[in-house]
Short mmCIF file of C-alpha atoms in Angstrom, two decimals:
data_model
loop_
_atom_site.label_atom_id
_atom_site.label_comp_id
_atom_site.label_asym_id
_atom_site.label_seq_id
_atom_site.Cartn_x
_atom_site.Cartn_y
_atom_site.Cartn_z
CA MET A 1 19.00 -69.39 -179.64
CA ALA A 2 17.19 -68.38 -182.81
CA GLU A 3 18.59 -64.90 -182.57
CA GLU A 4 22.14 -66.18 -182.33
CA GLN A 5 21.64 -68.27 -185.38
CA LYS A 6 20.31 -65.31 -187.33
CA GLN A 7 23.21 -63.15 -186.35
CA ALA A 8 25.58 -65.86 -187.36
CA GLN A 9 24.00 -66.12 -190.74
CA ALA A 10 24.01 -62.35 -191.34
CA PRO A 11 27.73 -61.85 -192.12
CA GLU A 12 27.74 -64.76 -194.54
CA ALA A 13 24.94 -63.47 -196.67
CA PRO A 14 23.72 -59.90 -196.48
CA ARG A 15 20.36 -60.99 -197.82
CA GLY A 16 19.72 -63.01 -194.68
CA GLU A 17 19.00 -59.81 -192.87
CA GLY A 18 16.20 -58.91 -195.22
CA GLY A 19 14.82 -62.37 -194.86
CA GLY A 20 14.42 -62.06 -191.08
CA PRO A 21 11.65 -59.50 -190.94
CA ARG A 22 9.90 -60.92 -193.95
CA ARG A 23 9.63 -64.29 -192.37
CA GLU A 24 8.18 -62.67 -189.29
CA GLY A 25 5.58 -61.03 -191.44
CA GLY A 26 4.58 -64.35 -192.90
CA ARG A 27 4.18 -65.91 -189.51
CA GLU A 28 1.63 -63.29 -188.48
CA GLY A 29 -0.81 -64.82 -190.92
CA GLY A 30 -2.91 -61.83 -192.04
CA GLY A 31 -2.19 -59.62 -189.11
CA ARG A 32 -2.31 -55.93 -189.91
CA ARG A 33 1.20 -54.93 -189.02
CA GLU A 34 2.79 -53.33 -191.97
CA GLY A 35 5.92 -51.36 -192.67
CA GLY A 36 8.18 -53.80 -190.77
CA PRO A 37 10.88 -54.27 -193.35
CA GLY A 38 10.55 -50.76 -194.75
CA GLY A 39 12.99 -47.87 -194.20
CA GLY A 40 16.15 -49.94 -194.06
CA GLY A 41 18.05 -47.36 -196.06
CA PRO A 42 19.65 -44.72 -193.91
CA GLY A 43 20.74 -46.81 -190.90
CA GLY A 44 23.50 -48.67 -192.80
CA PRO A 45 23.74 -52.36 -193.14
CA ARG A 46 26.28 -52.98 -190.37
CA ARG A 47 24.08 -52.36 -187.37
CA GLY A 48 22.19 -55.65 -187.53
CA LYS A 49 18.50 -56.19 -187.60
CA ARG A 50 17.46 -53.34 -185.30
CA GLN A 51 17.81 -50.64 -187.92
CA TYR A 52 14.51 -50.90 -189.72
CA PHE A 53 11.90 -48.38 -188.72
CA ARG A 54 8.90 -49.66 -186.97
CA LYS A 55 5.66 -47.75 -187.45
CA LYS A 56 3.74 -47.02 -184.30
CA LYS A 57 0.68 -49.20 -184.13
CA VAL A 58 -2.69 -47.79 -183.07
CA CYS A 59 -5.69 -49.68 -181.87
CA LYS A 60 -7.95 -50.15 -184.83
CA PHE A 61 -11.05 -50.29 -182.70
CA CYS A 62 -10.16 -47.06 -180.90
CA VAL A 63 -9.68 -45.29 -184.21
CA GLU A 64 -13.07 -46.37 -185.41
CA LYS A 65 -14.58 -45.70 -181.95
CA MET A 66 -16.14 -49.08 -181.65
CA ASP A 67 -17.78 -49.74 -178.27
CA LEU A 68 -18.85 -53.20 -179.18
CA ILE A 69 -17.01 -55.94 -181.06
CA ASP A 70 -19.55 -58.05 -182.87
CA TYR A 71 -18.79 -61.76 -182.82
CA LYS A 72 -20.75 -62.11 -186.03
CA ARG A 73 -18.30 -60.08 -188.10
CA ALA A 74 -15.94 -62.88 -188.96
CA ASP A 75 -14.29 -60.67 -191.60
CA ILE A 76 -13.06 -58.26 -188.89
CA LEU A 77 -12.20 -60.90 -186.33
CA SER A 78 -10.17 -62.91 -188.83
CA GLN A 79 -7.68 -60.05 -189.07
CA PHE A 80 -6.71 -60.71 -185.46
CA VAL A 81 -6.18 -64.47 -185.60
CA GLN A 82 -3.60 -66.54 -187.29
CA GLU A 83 -4.53 -68.82 -190.11
CA ARG A 84 -4.88 -71.75 -187.80
CA GLY A 85 -7.05 -69.71 -185.46
CA LYS A 86 -4.69 -68.53 -182.72
CA ILE A 87 -5.54 -65.11 -181.29
CA LEU A 88 -2.74 -62.74 -182.18
CA PRO A 89 -1.05 -60.97 -179.20
CA ARG A 90 -1.51 -57.29 -178.68
CA ARG A 91 2.16 -56.58 -179.39
CA MET A 92 1.63 -57.64 -182.96
CA THR A 93 -1.69 -56.04 -183.77
CA GLY A 94 -1.42 -52.91 -181.59
CA VAL A 95 -4.92 -53.33 -180.16
CA CYS A 96 -5.40 -51.62 -176.79
CA ALA A 97 -5.91 -53.65 -173.65
CA ARG A 98 -9.66 -53.00 -173.38
CA HIS A 99 -10.38 -53.88 -176.93
CA GLN A 100 -8.20 -56.91 -176.84
CA ARG A 101 -10.30 -58.18 -173.94
CA TRP A 102 -13.50 -57.72 -175.90
CA LEU A 103 -11.89 -59.13 -178.99
CA GLY A 104 -10.94 -62.31 -177.18
CA VAL A 105 -14.54 -62.82 -176.06
CA ALA A 106 -15.83 -62.13 -179.58
CA ILE A 107 -13.37 -64.52 -181.16
CA LYS A 108 -14.31 -67.26 -178.74
CA ARG A 109 -17.94 -66.76 -179.48
CA ALA A 110 -17.31 -66.87 -183.21
CA ARG A 111 -15.39 -70.13 -182.76
CA ASN A 112 -18.39 -71.67 -181.08
CA ILE A 113 -20.57 -71.19 -184.12
CA ALA A 114 -17.90 -72.28 -186.62
CA LEU A 115 -17.19 -68.83 -188.00
CA LEU A 116 -13.59 -69.09 -186.92
CA PRO A 117 -11.43 -72.15 -186.36
CA PHE A 118 -10.29 -73.34 -182.97
CA ALA A 119 -6.52 -73.09 -182.53
CA GLY A 120 -6.01 -76.83 -182.37
CA SER A 121 -8.14 -77.94 -185.27
CA ALA A 122 -6.81 -78.00 -188.81
CA ALA A 123 -8.08 -75.23 -191.04
CA GLY A 124 -10.44 -77.36 -193.00
CA SER A 125 -9.43 -78.76 -196.35
CA THR A 126 -6.94 -75.95 -197.11
CA ALA A 127 -4.12 -77.18 -194.90
CA PRO A 128 -3.42 -80.57 -196.53
CA LYS A 129 -3.59 -79.02 -199.95
CA ALA A 130 -0.89 -76.50 -199.03
CA VAL A 131 1.39 -79.32 -197.95
CA GLU A 132 0.95 -81.07 -201.26
CA ALA A 133 1.78 -77.92 -203.10
CA HIS A 134 5.03 -77.63 -201.17
CA LYS A 135 6.12 -81.12 -202.17
CA SER A 136 5.57 -80.71 -205.88
CA MET B 1 -39.10 -57.89 -165.12
CA GLU B 2 -36.42 -56.56 -167.24
CA GLU B 3 -36.42 -57.91 -170.71
CA ARG B 4 -33.30 -59.44 -172.13
CA LEU B 5 -32.05 -59.63 -175.68
CA TYR B 6 -30.60 -62.79 -177.13
CA ASP B 7 -28.97 -63.88 -180.32
CA LEU B 8 -29.95 -67.27 -181.59
CA ILE B 9 -28.00 -68.78 -184.44
CA PHE B 10 -28.43 -72.26 -185.75
CA ILE B 11 -26.69 -74.12 -188.54
CA ALA B 12 -28.63 -76.58 -190.67
CA ARG B 13 -27.23 -79.34 -192.80
CA PRO B 14 -26.29 -78.01 -196.27
CA ALA B 15 -28.87 -80.05 -198.19
CA THR B 16 -31.89 -79.72 -195.96
CA PRO B 17 -35.18 -79.35 -197.80
CA GLU B 18 -36.93 -76.02 -197.29
CA ASP B 19 -39.94 -77.63 -195.58
CA GLU B 20 -37.73 -78.93 -192.86
CA ILE B 21 -36.19 -75.51 -192.25
CA LYS B 22 -39.57 -73.88 -192.17
CA LYS B 23 -40.65 -76.43 -189.61
CA VAL B 24 -37.73 -75.59 -187.34
CA ILE B 25 -38.30 -71.84 -187.68
CA HIS B 26 -41.97 -72.32 -187.11
CA SER B 27 -41.27 -74.28 -183.91
CA ILE B 28 -39.04 -71.45 -182.72
CA GLU B 29 -41.75 -68.90 -183.39
CA HIS B 30 -44.34 -71.06 -181.72
CA ALA B 31 -42.22 -71.37 -178.61
CA CYS B 32 -41.64 -67.64 -178.54
CA THR B 33 -45.27 -66.72 -178.64
CA GLU B 34 -46.10 -69.36 -176.05
CA LYS B 35 -43.54 -68.27 -173.49
CA GLY B 36 -43.84 -64.53 -174.05
CA GLY B 37 -40.90 -63.74 -176.28
CA LYS B 38 -40.62 -61.51 -179.31
CA ILE B 39 -38.55 -62.16 -182.41
CA GLU B 40 -36.94 -58.85 -183.31
CA LYS B 41 -34.87 -59.91 -186.25
CA SER B 42 -34.76 -62.89 -188.47
CA GLU B 43 -32.13 -63.43 -191.09
CA HIS B 44 -30.88 -66.12 -193.41
CA TRP B 45 -27.21 -65.87 -194.03
CA GLY B 46 -27.15 -68.51 -196.72
CA THR B 47 -24.78 -71.43 -197.08
CA ARG B 48 -21.40 -70.66 -195.59
CA LYS B 49 -18.17 -72.58 -195.22
CA LEU B 50 -17.65 -73.79 -191.73
CA ALA B 51 -14.33 -73.09 -190.07
CA TYR B 52 -14.12 -76.72 -188.96
CA ARG B 53 -16.01 -79.91 -189.59
CA VAL B 54 -19.32 -80.19 -187.78
CA ALA B 55 -21.11 -83.54 -187.95
CA LYS B 56 -18.97 -84.39 -190.97
CA HIS B 57 -20.09 -81.33 -192.88
CA ARG B 58 -17.80 -78.65 -194.19
CA GLU B 59 -20.51 -76.15 -194.93
CA GLY B 60 -23.88 -75.28 -193.49
CA MET B 61 -26.84 -72.99 -193.74
CA TYR B 62 -26.86 -70.24 -191.14
CA TYR B 63 -30.08 -68.87 -189.70
CA TYR B 64 -30.00 -65.93 -187.30
CA HIS B 65 -32.74 -64.66 -184.95
CA GLN B 66 -32.74 -61.93 -182.36
CA ILE B 67 -35.16 -62.62 -179.51
CA ARG B 68 -36.31 -60.35 -176.75
CA THR B 69 -37.83 -62.01 -173.71
CA GLY B 70 -38.17 -61.66 -169.96
CA HIS B 71 -38.31 -65.41 -169.38
CA GLY B 72 -35.11 -67.38 -169.20
CA GLU B 73 -37.02 -70.66 -169.61
CA LEU B 74 -37.77 -69.71 -173.19
CA ILE B 75 -34.07 -69.97 -174.09
CA ALA B 76 -33.86 -73.35 -172.43
CA GLU B 77 -36.92 -74.44 -174.36
CA LEU B 78 -35.50 -73.20 -177.65
CA GLU B 79 -32.21 -74.92 -177.10
CA ARG B 80 -33.99 -78.13 -176.25
CA ARG B 81 -35.99 -77.93 -179.46
CA LEU B 82 -32.97 -77.23 -181.62
CA HIS B 83 -31.08 -80.07 -179.95
CA VAL B 84 -33.77 -82.54 -180.91
CA GLN B 85 -33.91 -81.49 -184.58
CA ASP B 86 -31.87 -83.73 -186.85
CA SER B 87 -31.40 -81.11 -189.54
CA VAL B 88 -29.74 -78.69 -187.08
CA ILE B 89 -26.10 -79.49 -186.56
CA LYS B 90 -25.10 -76.55 -184.34
CA TYR B 91 -26.74 -73.76 -182.51
CA LEU B 92 -25.69 -70.94 -180.19
CA THR B 93 -27.61 -68.49 -178.02
CA ILE B 94 -25.88 -65.45 -176.64
CA ARG B 95 -27.14 -62.82 -174.29
CA LEU B 96 -26.62 -59.42 -175.88
CA ASP B 97 -28.31 -56.79 -173.74
CA GLU B 98 -25.44 -56.32 -171.25
CA ASP B 99 -22.99 -55.69 -174.10
CA LEU B 100 -25.41 -53.26 -175.72
CA LYS B 101 -25.91 -51.50 -172.42
CA ARG B 102 -22.18 -51.07 -172.05
CA GLN B 103 -21.96 -49.82 -175.59
CA LYS B 104 -24.67 -47.24 -174.97
CA LYS B 105 -23.00 -46.06 -171.78
CA LEU B 106 -19.64 -45.67 -173.45
CA GLY B 107 -21.24 -43.81 -176.33
CA GLU B 108 -22.95 -41.41 -173.97
CA LYS B 109 -19.75 -40.84 -172.06
CA ARG B 110 -17.94 -40.03 -175.27
CA GLU B 111 -20.61 -37.62 -176.39
CA LYS B 112 -20.61 -35.89 -173.04
CA ARG B 113 -16.88 -35.44 -173.14
CA ALA B 114 -17.03 -34.12 -176.68
CA ALA B 115 -19.75 -31.62 -175.66
CA ARG B 116 -17.87 -30.44 -172.60
CA ARG B 117 -14.59 -29.78 -174.27
CA PRO B 118 -14.97 -29.08 -177.96
CA ARG B 119 -11.83 -29.50 -179.94
CA ARG B 120 -9.92 -26.29 -180.53
CA PRO B 121 -9.15 -26.67 -184.22
CA ALA B 122 -12.74 -27.78 -185.00
CA ALA B 123 -14.12 -24.77 -183.10
CA ALA B 124 -11.77 -22.42 -184.83
CA ALA B 125 -12.58 -23.82 -188.22
CA THR B 126 -16.33 -23.52 -188.02
CA PRO B 127 -16.63 -19.77 -187.35
CA ALA B 128 -13.89 -19.05 -189.88
CA GLN B 129 -15.87 -20.42 -192.78
CA PRO B 130 -18.99 -18.31 -192.42
CA ALA B 131 -16.80 -15.24 -191.90
CA GLU B 132 -15.15 -15.96 -195.18
CA GLN B 133 -18.45 -16.41 -196.90
CA GLN B 134 -19.73 -13.09 -195.51
CA GLN B 135 -16.64 -11.35 -196.82
CA ALA B 136 -17.13 -12.96 -200.18
CA SER B 137 -20.78 -11.90 -200.32
CA ALA B 138 -19.95 -8.38 -199.17
CA SER B 139 -17.29 -7.87 -201.85
#
């Protein structure tokens, strides 16, 4: 459904196409996927949204050869959750299966000691403020 | 019996007087010596913002201990003590030794593999450099 709508919008305004990937990027909430909207040049604008070049993602933990994901490092873990605390899927972050498994455990441990938010709970006092900012 | 390694974190209310904290830490130490445990690390992380509200507080003081013990009852005793304390709003104990064992095993495996099959470009690069130096010194 959403894809149909996007395609329908595309011919009306050519900018809509650029808006697509950017909005996706925003939804990731601090995920480390970059280079999504880049490289739109050579493909030509007529081919729809598939033409941008997607960089191949590599598992960050494999690159750094980490054999243990520490649940105390909230700064690392927060790169792999959304703002509200949802664990990002592997297809977005590029983490390998083994590390994603450990990552999940580490994130859940960090949640237990209030280093990371649970997915359901509001992200402290920041969320209501953001809503107010939108209204004004 | 095999000794196990645990992480013990507790969060105290943001405005707890220092005496109170000392009392809590002292009681942890006391329990450890009584039941045959050893505190390996002891850290104070300072006042941090909590990711969600705990007992109506938005921030708390984090205290971290690493404890090695062969007796599981010690952990039960520590948790009981922390539960009773009014100034402690949250605590967590996690068994670490199995994860560390796995980490060690994987690290050894990786080293072994690296030793068995050294990388070609790295091997080629290392003898090349001294050879160049020799040439330079000869000329």
